[in-house]
PDB file of C-alpha atoms in Angstrom:
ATOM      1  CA  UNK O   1     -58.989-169.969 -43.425  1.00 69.00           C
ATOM      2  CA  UNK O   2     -60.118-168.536 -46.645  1.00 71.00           C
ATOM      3  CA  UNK O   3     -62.893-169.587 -48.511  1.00 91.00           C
ATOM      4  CA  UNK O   4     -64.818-169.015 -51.600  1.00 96.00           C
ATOM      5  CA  UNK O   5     -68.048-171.289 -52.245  1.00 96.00           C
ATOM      6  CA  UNK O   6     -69.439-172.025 -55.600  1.00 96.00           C
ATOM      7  CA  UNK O   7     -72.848-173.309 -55.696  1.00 91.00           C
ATOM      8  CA  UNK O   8     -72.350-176.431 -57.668  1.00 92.00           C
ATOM      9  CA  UNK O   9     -69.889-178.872 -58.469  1.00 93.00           C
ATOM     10  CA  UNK O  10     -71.618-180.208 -61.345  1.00 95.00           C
ATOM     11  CA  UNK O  11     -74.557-178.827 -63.559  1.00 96.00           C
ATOM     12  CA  UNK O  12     -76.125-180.280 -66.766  1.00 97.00           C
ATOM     13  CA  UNK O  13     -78.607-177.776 -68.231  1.00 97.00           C
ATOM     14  CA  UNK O  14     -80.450-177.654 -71.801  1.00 97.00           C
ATOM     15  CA  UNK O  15     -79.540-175.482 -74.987  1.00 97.00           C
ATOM     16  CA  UNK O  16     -81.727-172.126 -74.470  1.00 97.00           C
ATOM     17  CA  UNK O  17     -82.059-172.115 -70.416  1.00 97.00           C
ATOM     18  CA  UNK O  18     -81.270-169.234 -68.073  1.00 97.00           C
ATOM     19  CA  UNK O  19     -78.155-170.710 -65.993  1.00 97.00           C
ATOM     20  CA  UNK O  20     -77.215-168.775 -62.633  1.00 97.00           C
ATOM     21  CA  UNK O  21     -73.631-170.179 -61.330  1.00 98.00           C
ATOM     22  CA  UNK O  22     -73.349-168.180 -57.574  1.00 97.00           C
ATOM     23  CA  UNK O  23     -70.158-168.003 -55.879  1.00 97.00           C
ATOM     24  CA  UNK O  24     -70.034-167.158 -52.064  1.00 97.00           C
ATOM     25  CA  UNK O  25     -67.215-165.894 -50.540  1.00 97.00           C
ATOM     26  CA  UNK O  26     -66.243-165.166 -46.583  1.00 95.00           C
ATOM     27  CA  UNK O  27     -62.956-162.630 -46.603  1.00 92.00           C
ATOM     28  CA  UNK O  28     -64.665-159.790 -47.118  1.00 93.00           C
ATOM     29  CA  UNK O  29     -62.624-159.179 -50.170  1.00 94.00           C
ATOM     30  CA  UNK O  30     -63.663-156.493 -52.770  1.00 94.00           C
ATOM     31  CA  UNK O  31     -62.630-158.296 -55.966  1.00 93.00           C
ATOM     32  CA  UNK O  32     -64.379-160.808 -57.444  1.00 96.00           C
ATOM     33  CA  UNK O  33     -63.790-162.940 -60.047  1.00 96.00           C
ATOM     34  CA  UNK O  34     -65.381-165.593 -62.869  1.00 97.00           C
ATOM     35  CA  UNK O  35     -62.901-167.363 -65.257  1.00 97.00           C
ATOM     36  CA  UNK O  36     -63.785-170.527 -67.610  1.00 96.00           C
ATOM     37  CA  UNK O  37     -61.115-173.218 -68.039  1.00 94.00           C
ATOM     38  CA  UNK O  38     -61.246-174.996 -71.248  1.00 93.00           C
ATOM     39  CA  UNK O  39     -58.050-177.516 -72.521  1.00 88.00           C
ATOM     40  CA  UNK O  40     -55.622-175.810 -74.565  1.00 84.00           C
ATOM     41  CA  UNK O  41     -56.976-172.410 -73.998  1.00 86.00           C
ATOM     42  CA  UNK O  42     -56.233-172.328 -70.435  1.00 87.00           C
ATOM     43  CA  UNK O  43     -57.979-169.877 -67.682  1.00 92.00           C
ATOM     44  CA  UNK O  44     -60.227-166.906 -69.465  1.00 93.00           C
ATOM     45  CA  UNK O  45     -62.021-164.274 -67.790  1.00 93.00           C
ATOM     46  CA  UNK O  46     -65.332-163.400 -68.747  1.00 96.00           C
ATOM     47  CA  UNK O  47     -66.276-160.522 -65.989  1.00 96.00           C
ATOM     48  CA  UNK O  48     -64.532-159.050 -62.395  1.00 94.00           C
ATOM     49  CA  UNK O  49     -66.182-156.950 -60.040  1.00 95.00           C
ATOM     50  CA  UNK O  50     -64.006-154.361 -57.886  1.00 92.00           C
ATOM     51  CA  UNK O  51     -66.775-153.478 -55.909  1.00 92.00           C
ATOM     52  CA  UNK O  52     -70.972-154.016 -55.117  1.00 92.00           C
ATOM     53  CA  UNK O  53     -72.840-152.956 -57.844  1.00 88.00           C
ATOM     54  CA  UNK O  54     -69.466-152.528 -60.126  1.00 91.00           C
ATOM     55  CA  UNK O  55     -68.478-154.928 -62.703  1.00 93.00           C
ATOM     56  CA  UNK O  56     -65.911-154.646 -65.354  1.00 92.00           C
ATOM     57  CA  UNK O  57     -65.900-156.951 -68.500  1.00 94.00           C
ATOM     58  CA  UNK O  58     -63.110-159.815 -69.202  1.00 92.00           C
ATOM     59  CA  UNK O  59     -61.906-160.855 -71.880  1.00 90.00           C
ATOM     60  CA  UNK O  60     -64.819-163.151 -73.324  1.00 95.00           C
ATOM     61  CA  UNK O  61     -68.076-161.855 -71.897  1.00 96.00           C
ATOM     62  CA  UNK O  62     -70.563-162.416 -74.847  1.00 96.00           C
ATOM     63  CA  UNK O  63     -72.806-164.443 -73.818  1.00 96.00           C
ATOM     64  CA  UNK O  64     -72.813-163.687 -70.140  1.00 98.00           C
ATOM     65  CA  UNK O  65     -73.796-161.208 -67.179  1.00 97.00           C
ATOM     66  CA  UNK O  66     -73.135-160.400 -63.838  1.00 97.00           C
ATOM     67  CA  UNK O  67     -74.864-159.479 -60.757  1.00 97.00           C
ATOM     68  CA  UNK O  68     -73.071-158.063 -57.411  1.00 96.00           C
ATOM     69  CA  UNK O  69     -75.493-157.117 -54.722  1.00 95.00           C
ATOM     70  CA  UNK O  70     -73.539-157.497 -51.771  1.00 95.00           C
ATOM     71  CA  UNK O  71     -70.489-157.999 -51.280  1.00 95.00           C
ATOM     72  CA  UNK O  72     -69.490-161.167 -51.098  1.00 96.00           C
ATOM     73  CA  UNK O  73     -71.728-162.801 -53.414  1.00 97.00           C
ATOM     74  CA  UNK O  74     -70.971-162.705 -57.346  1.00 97.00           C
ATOM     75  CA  UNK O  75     -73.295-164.604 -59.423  1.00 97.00           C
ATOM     76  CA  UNK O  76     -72.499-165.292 -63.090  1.00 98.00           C
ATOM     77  CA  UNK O  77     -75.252-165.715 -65.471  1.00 98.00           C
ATOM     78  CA  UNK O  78     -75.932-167.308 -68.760  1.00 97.00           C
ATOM     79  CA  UNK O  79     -78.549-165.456 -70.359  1.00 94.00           C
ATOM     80  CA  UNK O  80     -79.268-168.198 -72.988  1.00 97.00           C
ATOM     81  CA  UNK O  81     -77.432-171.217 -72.433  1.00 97.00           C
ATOM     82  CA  UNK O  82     -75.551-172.842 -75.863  1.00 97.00           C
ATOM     83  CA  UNK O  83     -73.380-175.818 -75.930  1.00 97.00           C
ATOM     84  CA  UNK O  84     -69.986-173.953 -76.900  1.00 96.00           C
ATOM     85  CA  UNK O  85     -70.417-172.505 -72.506  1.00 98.00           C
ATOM     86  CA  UNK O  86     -70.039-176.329 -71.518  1.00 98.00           C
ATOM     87  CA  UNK O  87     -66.825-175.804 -69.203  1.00 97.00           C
ATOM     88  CA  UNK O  88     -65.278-175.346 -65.847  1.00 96.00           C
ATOM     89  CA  UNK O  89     -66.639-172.380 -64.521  1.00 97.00           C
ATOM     90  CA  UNK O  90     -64.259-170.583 -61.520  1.00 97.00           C
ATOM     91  CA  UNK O  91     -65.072-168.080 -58.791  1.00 97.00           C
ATOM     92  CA  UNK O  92     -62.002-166.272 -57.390  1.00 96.00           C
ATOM     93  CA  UNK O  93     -61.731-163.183 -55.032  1.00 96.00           C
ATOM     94  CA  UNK O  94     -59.184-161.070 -53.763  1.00 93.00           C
ATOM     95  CA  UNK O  95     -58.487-158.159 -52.018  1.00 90.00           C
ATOM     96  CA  UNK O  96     -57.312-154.249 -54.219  1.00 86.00           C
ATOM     97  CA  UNK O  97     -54.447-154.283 -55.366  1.00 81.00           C
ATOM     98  CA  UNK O  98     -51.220-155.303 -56.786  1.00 78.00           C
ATOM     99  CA  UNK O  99     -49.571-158.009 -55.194  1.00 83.00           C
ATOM    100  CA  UNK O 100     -53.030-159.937 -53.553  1.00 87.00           C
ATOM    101  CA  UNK O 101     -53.294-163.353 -54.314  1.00 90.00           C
ATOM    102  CA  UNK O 102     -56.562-164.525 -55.792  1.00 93.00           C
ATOM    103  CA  UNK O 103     -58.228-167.514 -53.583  1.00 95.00           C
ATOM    104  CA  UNK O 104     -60.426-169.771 -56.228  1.00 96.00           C
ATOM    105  CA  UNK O 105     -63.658-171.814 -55.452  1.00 96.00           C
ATOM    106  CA  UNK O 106     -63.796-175.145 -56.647  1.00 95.00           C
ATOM    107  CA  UNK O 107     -65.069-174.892 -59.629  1.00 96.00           C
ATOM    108  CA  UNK O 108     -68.657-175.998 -61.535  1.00 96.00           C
ATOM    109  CA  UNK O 109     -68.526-178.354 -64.356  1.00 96.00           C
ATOM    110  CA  UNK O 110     -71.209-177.076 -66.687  1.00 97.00           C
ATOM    111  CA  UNK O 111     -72.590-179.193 -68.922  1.00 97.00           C
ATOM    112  CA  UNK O 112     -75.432-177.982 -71.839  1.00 97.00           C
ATOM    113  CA  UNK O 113     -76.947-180.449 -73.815  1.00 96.00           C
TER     114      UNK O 113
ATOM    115  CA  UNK G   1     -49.683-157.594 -74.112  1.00 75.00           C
ATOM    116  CA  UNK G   2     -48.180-159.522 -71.367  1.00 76.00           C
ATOM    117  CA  UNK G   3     -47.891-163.620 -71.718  1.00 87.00           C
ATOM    118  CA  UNK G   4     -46.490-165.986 -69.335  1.00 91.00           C
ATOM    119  CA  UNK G   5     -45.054-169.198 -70.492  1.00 93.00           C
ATOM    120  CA  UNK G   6     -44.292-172.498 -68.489  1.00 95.00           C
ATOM    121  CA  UNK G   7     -42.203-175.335 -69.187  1.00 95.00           C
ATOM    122  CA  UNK G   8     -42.432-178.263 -69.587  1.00 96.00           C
ATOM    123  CA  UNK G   9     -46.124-178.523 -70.773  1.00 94.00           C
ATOM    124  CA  UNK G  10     -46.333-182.102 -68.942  1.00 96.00           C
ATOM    125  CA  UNK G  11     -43.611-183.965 -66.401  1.00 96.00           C
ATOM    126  CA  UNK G  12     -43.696-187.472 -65.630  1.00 97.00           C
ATOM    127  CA  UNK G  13     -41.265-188.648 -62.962  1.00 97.00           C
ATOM    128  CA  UNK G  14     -40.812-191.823 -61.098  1.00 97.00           C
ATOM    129  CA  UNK G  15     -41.676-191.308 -56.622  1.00 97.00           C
ATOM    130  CA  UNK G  16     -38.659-189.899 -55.287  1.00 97.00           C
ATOM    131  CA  UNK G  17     -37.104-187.438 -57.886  1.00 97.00           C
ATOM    132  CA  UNK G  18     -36.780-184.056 -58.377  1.00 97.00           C
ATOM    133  CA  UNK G  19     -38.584-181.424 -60.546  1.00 97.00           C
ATOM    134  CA  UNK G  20     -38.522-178.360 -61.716  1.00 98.00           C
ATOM    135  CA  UNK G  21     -41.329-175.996 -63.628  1.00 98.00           C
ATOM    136  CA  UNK G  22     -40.094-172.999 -65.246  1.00 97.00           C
ATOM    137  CA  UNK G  23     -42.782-169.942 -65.558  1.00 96.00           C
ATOM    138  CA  UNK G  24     -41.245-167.172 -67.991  1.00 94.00           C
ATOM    139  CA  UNK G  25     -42.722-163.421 -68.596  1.00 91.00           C
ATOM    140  CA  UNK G  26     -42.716-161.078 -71.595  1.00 88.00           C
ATOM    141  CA  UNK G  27     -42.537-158.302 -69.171  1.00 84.00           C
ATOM    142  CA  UNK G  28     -41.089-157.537 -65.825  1.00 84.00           C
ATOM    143  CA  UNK G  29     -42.909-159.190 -63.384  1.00 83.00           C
ATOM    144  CA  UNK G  30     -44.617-157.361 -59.823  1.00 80.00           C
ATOM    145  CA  UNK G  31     -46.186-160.018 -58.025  1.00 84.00           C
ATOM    146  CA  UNK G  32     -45.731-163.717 -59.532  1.00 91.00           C
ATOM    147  CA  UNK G  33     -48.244-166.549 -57.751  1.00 94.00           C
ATOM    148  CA  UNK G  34     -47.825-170.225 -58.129  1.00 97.00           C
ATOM    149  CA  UNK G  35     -51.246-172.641 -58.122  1.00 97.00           C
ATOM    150  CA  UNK G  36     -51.690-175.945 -57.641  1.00 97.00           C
ATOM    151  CA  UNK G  37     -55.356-177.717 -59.831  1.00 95.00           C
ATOM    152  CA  UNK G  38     -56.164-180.910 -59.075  1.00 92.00           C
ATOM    153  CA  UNK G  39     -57.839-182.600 -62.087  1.00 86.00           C
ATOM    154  CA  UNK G  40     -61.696-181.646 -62.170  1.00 85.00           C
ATOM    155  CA  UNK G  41     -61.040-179.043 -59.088  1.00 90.00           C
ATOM    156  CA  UNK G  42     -60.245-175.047 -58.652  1.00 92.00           C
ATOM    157  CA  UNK G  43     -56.851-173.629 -57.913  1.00 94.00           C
ATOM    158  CA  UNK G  44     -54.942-174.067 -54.915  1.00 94.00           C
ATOM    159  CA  UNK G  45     -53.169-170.685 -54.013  1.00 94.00           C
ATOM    160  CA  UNK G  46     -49.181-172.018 -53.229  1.00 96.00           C
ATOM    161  CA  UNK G  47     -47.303-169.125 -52.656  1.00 95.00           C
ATOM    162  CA  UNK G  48     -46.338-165.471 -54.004  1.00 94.00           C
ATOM    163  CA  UNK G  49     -42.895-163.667 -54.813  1.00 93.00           C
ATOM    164  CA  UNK G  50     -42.313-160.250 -55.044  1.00 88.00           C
ATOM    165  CA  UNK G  51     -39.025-159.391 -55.011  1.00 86.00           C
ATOM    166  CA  UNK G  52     -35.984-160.364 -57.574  1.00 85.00           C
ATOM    167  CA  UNK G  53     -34.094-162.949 -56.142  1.00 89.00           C
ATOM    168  CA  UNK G  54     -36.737-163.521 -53.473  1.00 92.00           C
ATOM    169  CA  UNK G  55     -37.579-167.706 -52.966  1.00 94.00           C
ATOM    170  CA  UNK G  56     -39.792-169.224 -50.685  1.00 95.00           C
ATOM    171  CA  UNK G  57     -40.786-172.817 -49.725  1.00 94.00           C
ATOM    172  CA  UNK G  58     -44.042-174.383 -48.707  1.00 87.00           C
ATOM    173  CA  UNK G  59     -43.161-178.270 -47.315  1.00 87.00           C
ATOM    174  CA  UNK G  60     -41.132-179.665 -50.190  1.00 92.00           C
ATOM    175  CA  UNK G  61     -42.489-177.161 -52.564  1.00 96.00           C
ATOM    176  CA  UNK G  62     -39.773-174.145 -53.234  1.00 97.00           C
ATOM    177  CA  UNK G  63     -40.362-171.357 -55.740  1.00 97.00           C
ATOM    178  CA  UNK G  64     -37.908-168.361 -56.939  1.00 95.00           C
ATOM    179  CA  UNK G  65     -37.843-165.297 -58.870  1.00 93.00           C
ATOM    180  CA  UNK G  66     -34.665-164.303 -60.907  1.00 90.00           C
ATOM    181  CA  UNK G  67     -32.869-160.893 -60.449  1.00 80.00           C
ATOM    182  CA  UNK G  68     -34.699-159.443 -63.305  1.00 86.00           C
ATOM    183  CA  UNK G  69     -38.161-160.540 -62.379  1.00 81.00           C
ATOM    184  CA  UNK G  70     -38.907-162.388 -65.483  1.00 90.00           C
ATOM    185  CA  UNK G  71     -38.848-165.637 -64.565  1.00 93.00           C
ATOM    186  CA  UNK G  72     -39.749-168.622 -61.667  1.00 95.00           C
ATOM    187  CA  UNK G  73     -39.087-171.185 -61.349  1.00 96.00           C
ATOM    188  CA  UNK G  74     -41.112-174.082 -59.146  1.00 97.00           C
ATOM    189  CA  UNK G  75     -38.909-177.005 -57.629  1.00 97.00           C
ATOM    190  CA  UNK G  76     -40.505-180.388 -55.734  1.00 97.00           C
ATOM    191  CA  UNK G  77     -37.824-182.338 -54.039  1.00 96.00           C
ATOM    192  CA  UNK G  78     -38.647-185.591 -53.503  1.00 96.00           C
ATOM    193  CA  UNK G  79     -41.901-185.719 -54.994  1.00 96.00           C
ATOM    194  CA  UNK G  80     -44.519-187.607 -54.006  1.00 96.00           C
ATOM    195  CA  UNK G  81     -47.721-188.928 -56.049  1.00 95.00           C
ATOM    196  CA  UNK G  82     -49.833-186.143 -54.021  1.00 95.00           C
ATOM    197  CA  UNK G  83     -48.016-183.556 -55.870  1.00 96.00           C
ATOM    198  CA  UNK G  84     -49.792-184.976 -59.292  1.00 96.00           C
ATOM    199  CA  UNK G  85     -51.993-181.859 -60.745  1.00 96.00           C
ATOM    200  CA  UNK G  86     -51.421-179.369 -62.676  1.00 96.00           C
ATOM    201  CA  UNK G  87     -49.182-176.232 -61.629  1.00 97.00           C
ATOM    202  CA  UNK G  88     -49.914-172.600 -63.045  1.00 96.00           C
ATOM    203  CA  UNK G  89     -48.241-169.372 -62.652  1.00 96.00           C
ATOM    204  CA  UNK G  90     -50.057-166.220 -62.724  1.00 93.00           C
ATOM    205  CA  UNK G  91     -49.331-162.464 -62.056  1.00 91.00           C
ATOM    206  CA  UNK G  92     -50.630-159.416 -61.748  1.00 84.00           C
ATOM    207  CA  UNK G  93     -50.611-157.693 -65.675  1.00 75.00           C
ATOM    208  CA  UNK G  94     -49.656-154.520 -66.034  1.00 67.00           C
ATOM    209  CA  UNK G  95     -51.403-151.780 -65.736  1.00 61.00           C
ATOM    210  CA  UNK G  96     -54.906-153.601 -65.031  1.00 66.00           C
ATOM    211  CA  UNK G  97     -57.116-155.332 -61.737  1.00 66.00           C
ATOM    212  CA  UNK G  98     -56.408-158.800 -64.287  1.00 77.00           C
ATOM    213  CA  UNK G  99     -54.450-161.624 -63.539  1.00 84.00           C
ATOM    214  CA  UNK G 100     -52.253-163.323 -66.456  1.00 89.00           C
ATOM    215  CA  UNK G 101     -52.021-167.079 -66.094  1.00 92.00           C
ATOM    216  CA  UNK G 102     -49.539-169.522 -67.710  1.00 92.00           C
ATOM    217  CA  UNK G 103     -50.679-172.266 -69.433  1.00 88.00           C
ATOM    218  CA  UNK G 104     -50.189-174.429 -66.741  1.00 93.00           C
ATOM    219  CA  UNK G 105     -47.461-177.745 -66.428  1.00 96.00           C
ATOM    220  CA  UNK G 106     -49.209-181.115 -65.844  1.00 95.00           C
ATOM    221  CA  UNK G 107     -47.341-183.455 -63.758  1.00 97.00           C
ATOM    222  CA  UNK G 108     -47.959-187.242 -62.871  1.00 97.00           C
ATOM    223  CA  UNK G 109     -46.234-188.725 -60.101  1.00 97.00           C
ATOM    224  CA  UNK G 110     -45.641-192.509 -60.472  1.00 96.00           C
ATOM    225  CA  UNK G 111     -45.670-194.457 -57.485  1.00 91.00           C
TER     226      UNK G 111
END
């Protein structure tokens, strides 16, 4: 069965912190994902990564980095955390291609007072 | 770019009834997916059509694409308060690795 791990389910952090959200996955699939869910502005990516090492920027990635060492571990990073970040956070992967359903963690609740 | 749209935005129906979620493209669509979020969780992967005209079913959970591949639609027969959540379509957009995702349908089940 698939499965893609994210490290926390909940996380309350302070304005100005490095934040590391990790997201483990065992399919051996070569795309990664991180999205942010937010009411009323629905699922947003903020990076991908088609590959170790490779990482491609989303549609909102100010604010945050990457890292992709091996393959089946993505971490998301928020260099300096600020309150507008508090969100859902959530990991997907799938494999290349068109036509490859992504397969989603559970998500981290982020909070950053 | 490419936007999908659902319908309704939220559904609530008495145990027992029927349901349907529409899921509607600006473009052709190559590969439509149908989640399933329960409230405060990630996305549960449903099911995925390819072809026009193409439906498939998952328990009492059936989805179709139209001829032309710009629409789904999502149908629950009988539903059941374990269906509550929120459904979202998403697809492959064109020309790109990304995903597209509707803006998802919330629907409450009441027992």
């Amino acid at each position: 069965d698939v499965k893609v791990t994210q490290s926390s389910r909940y996380l309350v952090k302070r304005t100005g912190e490095k934040v590391f959200l990790e997201c483990v996955q065992d399919m051996d699939h070569e795309n990664m994902f991180w999205y942010r869910q937010d009411p009323g502005l629905g699922l947003r990516l903020i990076y991908f990564s088609y590959d170790v090492k490779m990482k491609e920027k989303g549609d909102i990635p100010e604010g945050y980095s990457v890292s992709r060492e091996k393959k089946e571990r993505f971490s998301l990073i928020l260099e300096s955390a600020s309150t507008n970040q508090t969100s859902m956070y959530l990991c997907a992967s799938s494999s290349p291609g068109r036509n490859q359903p992504q397969h989603f963690g559970d998500g981290t609740r982020l909070s950053i007072l | 770019s490419q936007e999908l749209e659902q319908s309704p935005q939220s559904l609530i129906v008495q145990e027992g009834k029927n349901l349907t979620i529409n899921c509607t493209s600006s473009k052709t669509l190559y590969g439509l997916y149908w989640y399933k979020q329960k409230y405060g969780e990630g996305l549960i992967f449903l099911m995925m059509l390819q072809k026009g005209g193409e439906e498939k079913s998952h328990e009492k959970i059936t989805a179709k694409l139209d001829e032309k591949k710009q629409q789904s639609s999502l149908h629950i027969t009988a539903s059941q308060p374990s269906h509550a959540g929120i459904y979202l379509c998403g697809a492959d957009s064109s020309g790109t690795y990304k995903y597209i995702f509707g803006t998802g349908t919330r629907l409450k089940v009441l027992a």
